[in-house]
XYZ file of C-alpha atoms in Angstrom:
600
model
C 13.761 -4.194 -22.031
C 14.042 -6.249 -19.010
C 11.841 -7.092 -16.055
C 13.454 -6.227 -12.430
C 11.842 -7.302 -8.652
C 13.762 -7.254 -5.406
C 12.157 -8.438 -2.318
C 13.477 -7.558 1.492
C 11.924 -9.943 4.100
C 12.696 -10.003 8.237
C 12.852 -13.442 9.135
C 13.271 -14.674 12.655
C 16.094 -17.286 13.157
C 13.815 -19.781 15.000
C 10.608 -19.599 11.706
C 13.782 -19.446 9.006
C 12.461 -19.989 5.858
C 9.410 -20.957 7.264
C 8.371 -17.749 7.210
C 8.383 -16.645 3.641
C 5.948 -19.423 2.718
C 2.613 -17.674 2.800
C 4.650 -14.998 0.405
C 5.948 -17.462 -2.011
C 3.137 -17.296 -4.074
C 2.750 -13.397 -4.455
C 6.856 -13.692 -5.079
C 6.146 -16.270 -7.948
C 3.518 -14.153 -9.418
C 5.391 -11.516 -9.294
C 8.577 -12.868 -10.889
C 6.260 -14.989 -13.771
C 4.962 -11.371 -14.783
C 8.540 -9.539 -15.043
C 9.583 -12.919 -16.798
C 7.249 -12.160 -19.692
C 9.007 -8.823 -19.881
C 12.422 -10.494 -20.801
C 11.703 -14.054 -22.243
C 15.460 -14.249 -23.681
C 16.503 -15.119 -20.042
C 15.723 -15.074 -16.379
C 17.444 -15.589 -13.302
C 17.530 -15.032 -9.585
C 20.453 -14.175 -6.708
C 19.455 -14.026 -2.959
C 21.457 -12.644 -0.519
C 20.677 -13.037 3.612
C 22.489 -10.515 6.039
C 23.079 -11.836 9.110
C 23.048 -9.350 11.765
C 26.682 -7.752 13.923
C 28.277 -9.936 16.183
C 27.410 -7.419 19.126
C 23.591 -7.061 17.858
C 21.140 -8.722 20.194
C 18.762 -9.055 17.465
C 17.052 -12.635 16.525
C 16.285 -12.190 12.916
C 18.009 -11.600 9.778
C 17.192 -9.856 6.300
C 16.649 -11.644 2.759
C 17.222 -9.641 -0.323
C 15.467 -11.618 -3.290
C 16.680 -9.865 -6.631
C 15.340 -11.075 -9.919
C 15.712 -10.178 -13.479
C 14.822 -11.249 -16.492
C 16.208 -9.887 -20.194
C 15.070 -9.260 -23.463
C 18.471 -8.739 -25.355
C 18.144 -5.515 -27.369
C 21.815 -4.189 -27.204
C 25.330 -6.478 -27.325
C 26.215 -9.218 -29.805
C 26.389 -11.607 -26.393
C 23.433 -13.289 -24.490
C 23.069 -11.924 -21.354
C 22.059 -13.224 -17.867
C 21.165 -11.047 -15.353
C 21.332 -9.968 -12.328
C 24.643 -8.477 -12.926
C 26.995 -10.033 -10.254
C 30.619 -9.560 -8.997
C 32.200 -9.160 -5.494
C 28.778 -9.739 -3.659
C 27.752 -6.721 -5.918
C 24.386 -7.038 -7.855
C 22.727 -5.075 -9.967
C 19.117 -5.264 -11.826
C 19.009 -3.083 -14.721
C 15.971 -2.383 -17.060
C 17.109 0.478 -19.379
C 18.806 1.901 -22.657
C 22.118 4.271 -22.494
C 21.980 6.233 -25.335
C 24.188 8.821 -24.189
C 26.948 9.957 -21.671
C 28.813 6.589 -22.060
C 30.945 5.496 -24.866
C 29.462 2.005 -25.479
C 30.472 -0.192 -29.278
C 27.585 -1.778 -30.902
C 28.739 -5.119 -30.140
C 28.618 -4.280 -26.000
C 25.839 -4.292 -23.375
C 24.893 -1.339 -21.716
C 23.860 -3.018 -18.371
C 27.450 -4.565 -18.527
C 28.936 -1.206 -18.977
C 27.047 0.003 -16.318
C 27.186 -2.261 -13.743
C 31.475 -1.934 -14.187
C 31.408 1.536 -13.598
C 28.953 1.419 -10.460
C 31.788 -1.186 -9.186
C 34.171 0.811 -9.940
C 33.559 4.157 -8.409
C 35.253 5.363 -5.425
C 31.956 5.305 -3.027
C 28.934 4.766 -3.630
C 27.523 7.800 -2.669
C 29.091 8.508 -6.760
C 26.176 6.641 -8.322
C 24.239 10.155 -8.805
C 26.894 11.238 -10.355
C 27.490 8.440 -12.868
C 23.127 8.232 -13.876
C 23.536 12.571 -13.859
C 26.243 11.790 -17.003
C 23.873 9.005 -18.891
C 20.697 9.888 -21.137
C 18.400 7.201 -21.888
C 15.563 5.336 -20.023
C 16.192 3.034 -16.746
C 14.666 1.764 -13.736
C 17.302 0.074 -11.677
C 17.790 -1.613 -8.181
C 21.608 -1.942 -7.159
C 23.178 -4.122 -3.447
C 26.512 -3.024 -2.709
C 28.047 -5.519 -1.155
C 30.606 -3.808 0.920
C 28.138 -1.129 2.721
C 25.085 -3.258 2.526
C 23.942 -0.994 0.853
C 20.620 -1.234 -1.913
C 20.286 1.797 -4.427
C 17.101 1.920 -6.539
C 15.461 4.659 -8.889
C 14.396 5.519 -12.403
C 15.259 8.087 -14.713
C 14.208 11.294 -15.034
C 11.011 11.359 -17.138
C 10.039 7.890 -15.864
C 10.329 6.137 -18.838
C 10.459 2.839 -17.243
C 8.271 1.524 -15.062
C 9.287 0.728 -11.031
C 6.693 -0.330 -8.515
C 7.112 -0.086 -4.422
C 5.415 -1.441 -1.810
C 6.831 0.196 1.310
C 6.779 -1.758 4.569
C 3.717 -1.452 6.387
C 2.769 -2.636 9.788
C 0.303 -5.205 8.091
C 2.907 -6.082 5.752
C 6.286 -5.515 6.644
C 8.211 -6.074 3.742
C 9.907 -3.886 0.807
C 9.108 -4.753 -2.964
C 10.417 -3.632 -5.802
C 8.894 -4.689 -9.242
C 8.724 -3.138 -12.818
C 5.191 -5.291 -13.461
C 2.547 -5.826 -10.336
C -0.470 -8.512 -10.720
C -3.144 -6.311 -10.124
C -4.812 -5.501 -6.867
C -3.366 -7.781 -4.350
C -3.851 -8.445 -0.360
C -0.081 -8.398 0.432
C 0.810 -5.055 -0.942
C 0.325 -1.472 -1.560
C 2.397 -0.606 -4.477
C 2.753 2.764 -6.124
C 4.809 3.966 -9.257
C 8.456 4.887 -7.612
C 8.840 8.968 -7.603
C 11.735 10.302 -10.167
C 12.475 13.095 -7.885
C 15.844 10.871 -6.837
C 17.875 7.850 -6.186
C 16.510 5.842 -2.972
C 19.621 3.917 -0.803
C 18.438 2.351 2.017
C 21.170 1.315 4.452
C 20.429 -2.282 4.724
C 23.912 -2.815 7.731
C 22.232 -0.138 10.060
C 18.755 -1.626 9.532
C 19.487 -5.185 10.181
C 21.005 -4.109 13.391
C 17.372 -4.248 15.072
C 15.355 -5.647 11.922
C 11.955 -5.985 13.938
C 11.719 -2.090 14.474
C 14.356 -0.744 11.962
C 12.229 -2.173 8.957
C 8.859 -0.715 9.688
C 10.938 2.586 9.843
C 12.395 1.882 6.253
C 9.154 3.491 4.271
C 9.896 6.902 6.460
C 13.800 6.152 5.546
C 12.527 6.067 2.056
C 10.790 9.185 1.398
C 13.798 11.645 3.189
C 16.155 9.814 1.393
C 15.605 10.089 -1.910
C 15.211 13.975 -1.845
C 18.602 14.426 -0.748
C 20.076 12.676 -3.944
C 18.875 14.441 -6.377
C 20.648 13.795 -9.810
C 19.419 15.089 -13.057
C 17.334 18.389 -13.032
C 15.063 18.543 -16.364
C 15.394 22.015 -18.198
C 12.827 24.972 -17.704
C 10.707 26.123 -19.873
C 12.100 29.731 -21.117
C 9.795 32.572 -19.432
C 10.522 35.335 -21.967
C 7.178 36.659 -23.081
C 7.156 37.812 -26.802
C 6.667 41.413 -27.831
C 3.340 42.365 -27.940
C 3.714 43.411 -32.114
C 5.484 40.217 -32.887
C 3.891 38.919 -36.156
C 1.948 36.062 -36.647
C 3.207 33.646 -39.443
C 1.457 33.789 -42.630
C 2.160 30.536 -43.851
C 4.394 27.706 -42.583
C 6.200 27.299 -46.470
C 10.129 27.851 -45.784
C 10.285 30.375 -48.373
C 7.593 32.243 -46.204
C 8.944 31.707 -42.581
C 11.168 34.309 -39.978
C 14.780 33.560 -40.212
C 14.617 32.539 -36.500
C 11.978 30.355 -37.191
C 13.903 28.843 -40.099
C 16.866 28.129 -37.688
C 14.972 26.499 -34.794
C 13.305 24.585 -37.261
C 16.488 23.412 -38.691
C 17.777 22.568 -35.079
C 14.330 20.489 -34.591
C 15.317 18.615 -36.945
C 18.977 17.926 -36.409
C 17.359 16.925 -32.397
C 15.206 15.050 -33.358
C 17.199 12.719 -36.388
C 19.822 12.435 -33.795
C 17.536 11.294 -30.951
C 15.662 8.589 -33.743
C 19.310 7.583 -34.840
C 20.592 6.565 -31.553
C 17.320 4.419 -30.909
C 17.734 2.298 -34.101
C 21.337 1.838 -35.182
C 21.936 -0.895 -33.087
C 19.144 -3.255 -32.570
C 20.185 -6.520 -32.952
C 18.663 -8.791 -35.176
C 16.313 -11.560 -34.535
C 17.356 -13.998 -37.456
C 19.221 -14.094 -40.193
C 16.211 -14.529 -42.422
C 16.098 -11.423 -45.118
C 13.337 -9.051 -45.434
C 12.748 -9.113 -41.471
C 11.847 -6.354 -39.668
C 13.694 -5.226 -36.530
C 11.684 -2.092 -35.795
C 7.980 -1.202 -35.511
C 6.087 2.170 -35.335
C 3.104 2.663 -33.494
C 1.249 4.250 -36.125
C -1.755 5.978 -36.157
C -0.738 8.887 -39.486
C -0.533 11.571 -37.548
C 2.483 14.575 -37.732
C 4.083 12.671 -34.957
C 4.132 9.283 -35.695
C 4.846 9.660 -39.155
C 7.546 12.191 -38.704
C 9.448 9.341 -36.652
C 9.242 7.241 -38.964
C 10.178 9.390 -41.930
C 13.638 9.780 -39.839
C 13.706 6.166 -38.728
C 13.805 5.470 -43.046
C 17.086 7.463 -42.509
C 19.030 4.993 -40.253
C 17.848 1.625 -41.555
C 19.001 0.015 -44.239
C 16.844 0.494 -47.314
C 16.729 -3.305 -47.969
C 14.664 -3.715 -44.848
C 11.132 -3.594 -43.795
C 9.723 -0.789 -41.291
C 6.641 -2.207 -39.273
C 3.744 0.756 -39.178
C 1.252 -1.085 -36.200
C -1.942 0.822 -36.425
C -4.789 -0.788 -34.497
C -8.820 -0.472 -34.343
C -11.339 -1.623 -32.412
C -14.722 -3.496 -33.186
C -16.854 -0.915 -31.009
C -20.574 -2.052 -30.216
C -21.546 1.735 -29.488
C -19.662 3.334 -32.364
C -20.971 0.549 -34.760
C -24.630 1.049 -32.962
C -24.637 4.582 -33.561
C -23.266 4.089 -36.953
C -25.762 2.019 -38.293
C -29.014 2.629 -36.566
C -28.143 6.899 -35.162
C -27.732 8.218 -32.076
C -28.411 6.016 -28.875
C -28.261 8.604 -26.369
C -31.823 9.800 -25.598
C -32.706 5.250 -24.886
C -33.110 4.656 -21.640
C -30.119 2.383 -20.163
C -31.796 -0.404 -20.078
C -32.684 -0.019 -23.907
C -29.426 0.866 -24.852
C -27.369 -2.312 -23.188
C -29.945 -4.483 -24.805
C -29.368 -2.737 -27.997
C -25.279 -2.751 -27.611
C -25.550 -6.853 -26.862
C -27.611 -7.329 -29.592
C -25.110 -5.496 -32.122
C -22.252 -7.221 -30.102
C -23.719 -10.528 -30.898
C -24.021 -10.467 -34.700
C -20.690 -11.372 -35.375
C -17.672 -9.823 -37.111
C -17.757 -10.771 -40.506
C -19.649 -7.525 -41.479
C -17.323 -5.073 -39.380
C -15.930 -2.238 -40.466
C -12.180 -1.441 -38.678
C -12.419 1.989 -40.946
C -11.645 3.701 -37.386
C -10.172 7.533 -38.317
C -7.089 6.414 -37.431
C -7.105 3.503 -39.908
C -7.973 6.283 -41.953
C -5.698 8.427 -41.522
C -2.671 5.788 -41.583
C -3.954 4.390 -44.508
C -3.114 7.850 -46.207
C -0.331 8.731 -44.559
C 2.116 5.768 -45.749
C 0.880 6.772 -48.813
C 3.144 9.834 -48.709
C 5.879 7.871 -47.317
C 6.333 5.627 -49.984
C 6.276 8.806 -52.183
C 9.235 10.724 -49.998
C 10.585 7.588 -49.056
C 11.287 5.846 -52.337
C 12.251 2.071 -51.892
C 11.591 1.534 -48.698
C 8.730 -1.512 -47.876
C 6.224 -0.204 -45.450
C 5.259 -3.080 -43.697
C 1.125 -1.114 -42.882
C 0.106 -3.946 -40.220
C -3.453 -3.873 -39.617
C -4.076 -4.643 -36.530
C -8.278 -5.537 -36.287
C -9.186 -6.395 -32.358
C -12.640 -8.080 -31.951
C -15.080 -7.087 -29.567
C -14.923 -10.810 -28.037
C -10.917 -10.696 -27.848
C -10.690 -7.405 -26.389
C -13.099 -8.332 -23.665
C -11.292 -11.578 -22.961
C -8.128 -9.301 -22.896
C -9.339 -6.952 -20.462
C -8.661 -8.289 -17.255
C -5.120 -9.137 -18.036
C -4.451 -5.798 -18.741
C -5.911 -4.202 -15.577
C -3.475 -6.400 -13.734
C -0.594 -5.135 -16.225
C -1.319 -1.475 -15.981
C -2.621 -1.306 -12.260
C -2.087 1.092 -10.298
C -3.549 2.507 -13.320
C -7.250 2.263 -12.716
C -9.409 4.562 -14.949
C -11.448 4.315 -17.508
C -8.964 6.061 -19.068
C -5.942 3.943 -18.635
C -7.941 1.088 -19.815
C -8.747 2.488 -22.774
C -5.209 3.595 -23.385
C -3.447 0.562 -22.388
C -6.128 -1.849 -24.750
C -4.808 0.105 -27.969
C -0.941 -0.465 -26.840
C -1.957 -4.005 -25.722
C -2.940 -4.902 -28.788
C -0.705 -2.308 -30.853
C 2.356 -3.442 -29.407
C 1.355 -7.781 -29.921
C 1.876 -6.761 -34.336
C -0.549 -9.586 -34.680
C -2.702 -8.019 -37.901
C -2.273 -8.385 -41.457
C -1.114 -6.719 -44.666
C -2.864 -5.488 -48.035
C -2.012 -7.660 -50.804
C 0.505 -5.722 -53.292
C -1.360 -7.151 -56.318
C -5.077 -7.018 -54.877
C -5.855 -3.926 -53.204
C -9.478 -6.427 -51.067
C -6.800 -8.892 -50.378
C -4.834 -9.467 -47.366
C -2.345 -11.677 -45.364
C -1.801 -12.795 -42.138
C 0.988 -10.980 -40.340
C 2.964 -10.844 -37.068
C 5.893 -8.187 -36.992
C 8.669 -9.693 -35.223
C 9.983 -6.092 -34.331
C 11.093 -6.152 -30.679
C 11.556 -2.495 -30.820
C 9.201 0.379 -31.237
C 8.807 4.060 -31.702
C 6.546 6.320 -30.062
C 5.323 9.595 -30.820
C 4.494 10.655 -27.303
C 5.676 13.786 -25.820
C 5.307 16.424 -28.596
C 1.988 17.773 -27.544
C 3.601 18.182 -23.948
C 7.008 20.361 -25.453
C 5.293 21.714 -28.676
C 2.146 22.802 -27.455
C -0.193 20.424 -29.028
C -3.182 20.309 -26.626
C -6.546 22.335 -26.643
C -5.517 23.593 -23.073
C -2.600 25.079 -24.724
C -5.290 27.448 -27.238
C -7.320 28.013 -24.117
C -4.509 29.417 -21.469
C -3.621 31.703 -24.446
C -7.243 33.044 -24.574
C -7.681 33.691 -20.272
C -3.797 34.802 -20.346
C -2.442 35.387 -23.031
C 1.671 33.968 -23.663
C 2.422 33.930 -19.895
C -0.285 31.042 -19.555
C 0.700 28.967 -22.448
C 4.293 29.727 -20.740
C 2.674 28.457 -17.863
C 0.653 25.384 -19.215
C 4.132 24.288 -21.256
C 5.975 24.262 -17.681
C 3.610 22.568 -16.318
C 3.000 19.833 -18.437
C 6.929 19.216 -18.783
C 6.374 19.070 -14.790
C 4.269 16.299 -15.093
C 5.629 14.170 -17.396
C 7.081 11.712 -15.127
C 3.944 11.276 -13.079
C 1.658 10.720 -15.987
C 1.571 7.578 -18.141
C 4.772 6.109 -19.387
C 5.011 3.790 -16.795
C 1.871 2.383 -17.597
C 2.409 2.096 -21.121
C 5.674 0.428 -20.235
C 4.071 -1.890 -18.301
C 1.262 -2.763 -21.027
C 3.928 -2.719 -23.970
C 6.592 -4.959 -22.286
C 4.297 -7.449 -21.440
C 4.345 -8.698 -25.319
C 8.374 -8.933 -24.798
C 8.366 -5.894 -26.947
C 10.312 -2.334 -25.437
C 8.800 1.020 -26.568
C 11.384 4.135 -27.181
C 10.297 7.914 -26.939
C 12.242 9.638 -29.316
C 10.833 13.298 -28.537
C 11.666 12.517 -24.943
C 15.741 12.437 -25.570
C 16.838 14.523 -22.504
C 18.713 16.638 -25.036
C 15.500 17.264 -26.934
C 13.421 18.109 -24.221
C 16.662 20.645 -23.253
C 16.896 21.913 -26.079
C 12.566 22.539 -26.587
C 12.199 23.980 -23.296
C 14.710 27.093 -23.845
C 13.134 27.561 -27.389
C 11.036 31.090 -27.008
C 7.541 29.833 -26.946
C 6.209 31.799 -30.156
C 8.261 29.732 -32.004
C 6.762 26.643 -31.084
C 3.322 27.233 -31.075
C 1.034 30.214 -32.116
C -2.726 30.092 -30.912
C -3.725 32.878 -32.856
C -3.390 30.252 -36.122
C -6.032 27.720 -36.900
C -6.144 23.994 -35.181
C -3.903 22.157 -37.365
C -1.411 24.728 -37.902
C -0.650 27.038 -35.244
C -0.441 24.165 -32.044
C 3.067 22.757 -32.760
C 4.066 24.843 -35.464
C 7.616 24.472 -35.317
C 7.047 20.631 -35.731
C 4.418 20.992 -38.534
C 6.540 23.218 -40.480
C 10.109 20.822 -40.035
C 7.043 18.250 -41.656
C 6.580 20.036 -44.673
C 10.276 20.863 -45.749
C 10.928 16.702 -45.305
C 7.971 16.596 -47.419
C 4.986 15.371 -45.516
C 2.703 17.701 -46.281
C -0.134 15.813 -45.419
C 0.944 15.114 -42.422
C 1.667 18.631 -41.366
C -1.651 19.798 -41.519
C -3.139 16.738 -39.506
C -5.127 17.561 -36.284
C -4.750 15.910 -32.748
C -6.655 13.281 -31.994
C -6.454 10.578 -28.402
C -5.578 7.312 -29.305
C -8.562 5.779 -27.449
C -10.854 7.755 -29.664
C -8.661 7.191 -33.300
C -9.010 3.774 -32.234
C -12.268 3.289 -31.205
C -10.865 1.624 -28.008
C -12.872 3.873 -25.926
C -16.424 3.386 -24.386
C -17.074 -0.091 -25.653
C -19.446 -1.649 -22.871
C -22.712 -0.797 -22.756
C -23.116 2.223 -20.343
C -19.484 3.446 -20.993
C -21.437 6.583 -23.219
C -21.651 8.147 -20.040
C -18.301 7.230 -18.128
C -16.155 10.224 -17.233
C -11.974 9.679 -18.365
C -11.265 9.865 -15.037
C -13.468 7.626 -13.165
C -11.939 4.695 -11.485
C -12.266 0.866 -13.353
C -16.062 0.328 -10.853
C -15.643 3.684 -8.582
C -15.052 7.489 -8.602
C -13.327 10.190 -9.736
C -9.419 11.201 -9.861
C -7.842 14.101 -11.300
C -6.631 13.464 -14.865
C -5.121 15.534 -17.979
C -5.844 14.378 -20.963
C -3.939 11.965 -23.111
């Protein structure tokens, strides 16, 4: 994980450097927050092009590019940006596949060869087409003056842009913003290509060409497309196909028995080549190098049932499960339902239950619940193995004194929604909990994982058909709208949230990796026939992601097949804590009004 920002500024030779003052202290800002993203090492390269010889033009362009790098992959410490022959490059990713790369090598290193080595640059689609894994990038060639930017796919990395505007008439790039700002406009970069923006022809006549670059930008992109994400299969089933009687092996269809088996072999695949080669931190035993956000649900525990397959047994897996000291769940818990107060009642009633302390609080959230069970059954399938169950217990106090940082680290997520969201994988992602004593089941101990790496479970609900929405297109249309809703979901997974929750995660110098959003999974899903995924005509906790629940129980987890969906805001309690938040829509904006939203 690594933090990227690239700034392009028109300066007039008479101001010079003069005129980047009043932005040096957005620039610093914005470079302090994409430090904490990589704290193993930071650095900057600037670059000013002067314009032609036969240009009339007064002014020149600066291109700032910053990077700083949390070393996850390599045996060597790493500086970045990338440099050689004028050429830079700013990488924030993970190349899992399409390049042959050792253990003891760098991917960015790699990378950055190969973009230098290609016959044009126009190639570069080409090159990120062959490469699976998650990136957000910003690349100068030297020799065309040339600056390439884009992230993968899915959008599994975060990249911000503020396009030049004729109140602020400058280009940034940034994986991290710092909130709502004056100076800019930012917006999550779109996935639907790889930007270039011809830096030679624009400096030509700087003063006009740059406040034509956001225009440049949009048409740009769209031409260079270069990875297409699979389609959902439209095949309808039969109308007298039958409906599973049970999800035991012995009692499955043979073709269910085979895509099962090919989940499986996916989805180990797509865990292995997350977690072979993470480096490690010390050379202290018993440490653990990778982390599980946790909350004992199928997904969740299914990773890490597969993750126990690729470590080695003498270490410690991290399971981070986090609660919430709510003053409206406790309130309701204790003295019954608030809801018919009036609101002036109820926030009196909410600060005096806020106020009483902590040393009475429950953190018994379900999903505390629910993970307290679950690694349970994995110590019984996974024999040997320490389960490091981290506790992670948020007071009401510290979350509040939390929240503003992380509206400046998700934004431009602003809704109620996103807050909620990004508090759990705030404080998730920190590890700072503790651990139940082995000897004394009341006692605990202090703990912070040192894990720089974690797995998520997000993305099954999306390609398995794990949502309500799923059950209810099958009941107005039958298989053609759950066809429908699965398409459309797969659609919108670079648009939704994972460039939020990378911005919330990587803040802690900690990276996040999807393993049910491997390219070759999500291929390999979306030309599954869709009754073999899913079946609405079962019973919630059985028939949405079927296939997945039924790979669950021949591993063994039974409990965890049959677990239902829940949000993390609401397993965690980190929804709806301030008094008046009972009646605050999801998709209301942080003080404002309503945006369209699907649910988490």
């Amino acid at each position: 994980m690594c933090g990227i920002f690239c700034s392009i500024f028109c300066i007039s030779n008479q101001e010079g450097r003069n005129a980047l003052k009043p932005h040096e202290s957005l620039i610093n800002r914005l470079k302090a927050a994409n430090a904490a993203r990589g704290p193993d090492a930071q650095n900057s390269y600037e670059v000013v092009l002067d314009p032609d010889a036969s240009s009339s033009g007064s002014s020149n362009l600066v291109l700032d590019m910053f990077a700083s790098e949390l070393r996850l992959r390599g045996q060597v410490p790493i500086v970045q940006p990338h440099q050689a022959d004028g050429n830079i490059l700013c990488w924030n990713g993970e190349v899992f596949e399409g390049m042959d790369i050792h253990s003891r090598e760098n991917d960015g290193v790699r990378l950055f060869k190969a973009m230098c080595l290609l016959e044009a640059p126009s190639d570069i689609p080409s090159l990120l087409g062959r490469i699976e894994g998650p990136y957000a990038f910003v690349f100068y060639h030297a020799t065309s003056q040339s600056l390439y930017f884009a992230r993968d796919p899915l959008g599994r990395r975060s990249l911000l842009i503020h396009r030049p505007t004729k109140k602020h008439p400058y280009l940034l790039l940034t994986s991290v913003s710092v909130g709502v700002h004056s100076a800019y406009e930012v917006e999550e970069l779109s996935t639907d290509g790889i930007f270039c923006l011809d830096l030679a022809n624009l400096n030509k006549s700087p003063e006009v060409g740059f406040l034509l670059a956001s225009i440049y930008l949009e048409l740009n992109g769209l031409h260079n497309l270069y990875a297409q994400l699979s389609k959902v299969k439209t095949t309808l089933p039969t109308e007298d196909i039958p409906q599973p009687v049970s999800l035991e092996l012995e009692r499955l269809p043979d073709n269910m028995v085979e895509a099962m088996d090919q989940l499986l072999f996916h989805l180990d695949r797509s865990v292995m080549l997350r977690v072979r080669d993470i480096p490690r931190g010390s050379d202290l035993p018993g440490q653990a190098r990778l982390a599980v956000l946790f909350s004992g649900g199928i997904d969740s525990t299914m990773i890490a049932f597969l993750a126990h397959r690729h470590i080695p047994l003498d270490e410690p897996i991290d399971l981070l499960n986090v609660a919430f000291e709510n003053p409206r769940k406790i309130q309701v818990q204790t003295e019954g339902n608030i809801g018919a107060m009036s609101k002036k009642k109820k926030q009196q009633r909410l600060k005096i239950s806020a106020n009483k302390g902590t040393e009475n609080t429950s953190y018994m959230v379900p999903d505390r619940l629910t993970g307290l069970k679950e690694v349970e059954e994995l110590r019984r399938v996974c024999p040997g193995r320490t389960w490091n169950f981290v506790e992670v217990n948020v007071r009401y106090e510290e979350s509040r004194a939390a929240r503003t940082g992380v509206e400046e680290t998700m934004f431009p997520g602003r809704t109620v929604m996103d807050l909620s969201l990004a508090m759990a994988l705030y404080f998730a992602s920190r590890g700072v909990g503790q651990i139940r004593s082995e000897v004394d089941p009341d006692g605990f101990r202090p703990y912070e994982s040192p894990a720089r790496v974690m797995l998520n479970g997000l993305g099954s609900d999306e390609l398995l058909g794990g949502y309500g929405r799923h059950r209810t297109a099958f009941g107005v249309r039958g298989w053609q709208g759950v066809i429908d809703e699965l398409q459309l979901e797969l659609d919108r997974i670079p648009t939704r949230n994972l460039g939020r929750d990378d911005r919330v995660i990587s803040s802690n110098g900690k990276e996040t990796r999807h393993p049910f959003l491997s390219l070759s999974l999500v291929a390999f899903l979306a030309q599954l026939p869709v009754h073999l995924k899913l079946d609405p005509r079962l019973e919630i906790g059985t028939g949405d992601k079927m296939l997945l629940r039924a790979a669950a129980r021949k591993v063994g987890l039974l409990e965890a097949s049959e677990r239902k969906k829940r949000a993390m805001q609401f397993g965690s309690h980190s929804a709806r804590m301030e008094a008046g938040d009972g009646e605050r829509r999801g998709d209301l904006l942080i003080g404002g009004r309503t945006v369209t939203l699907v649910e988490d």
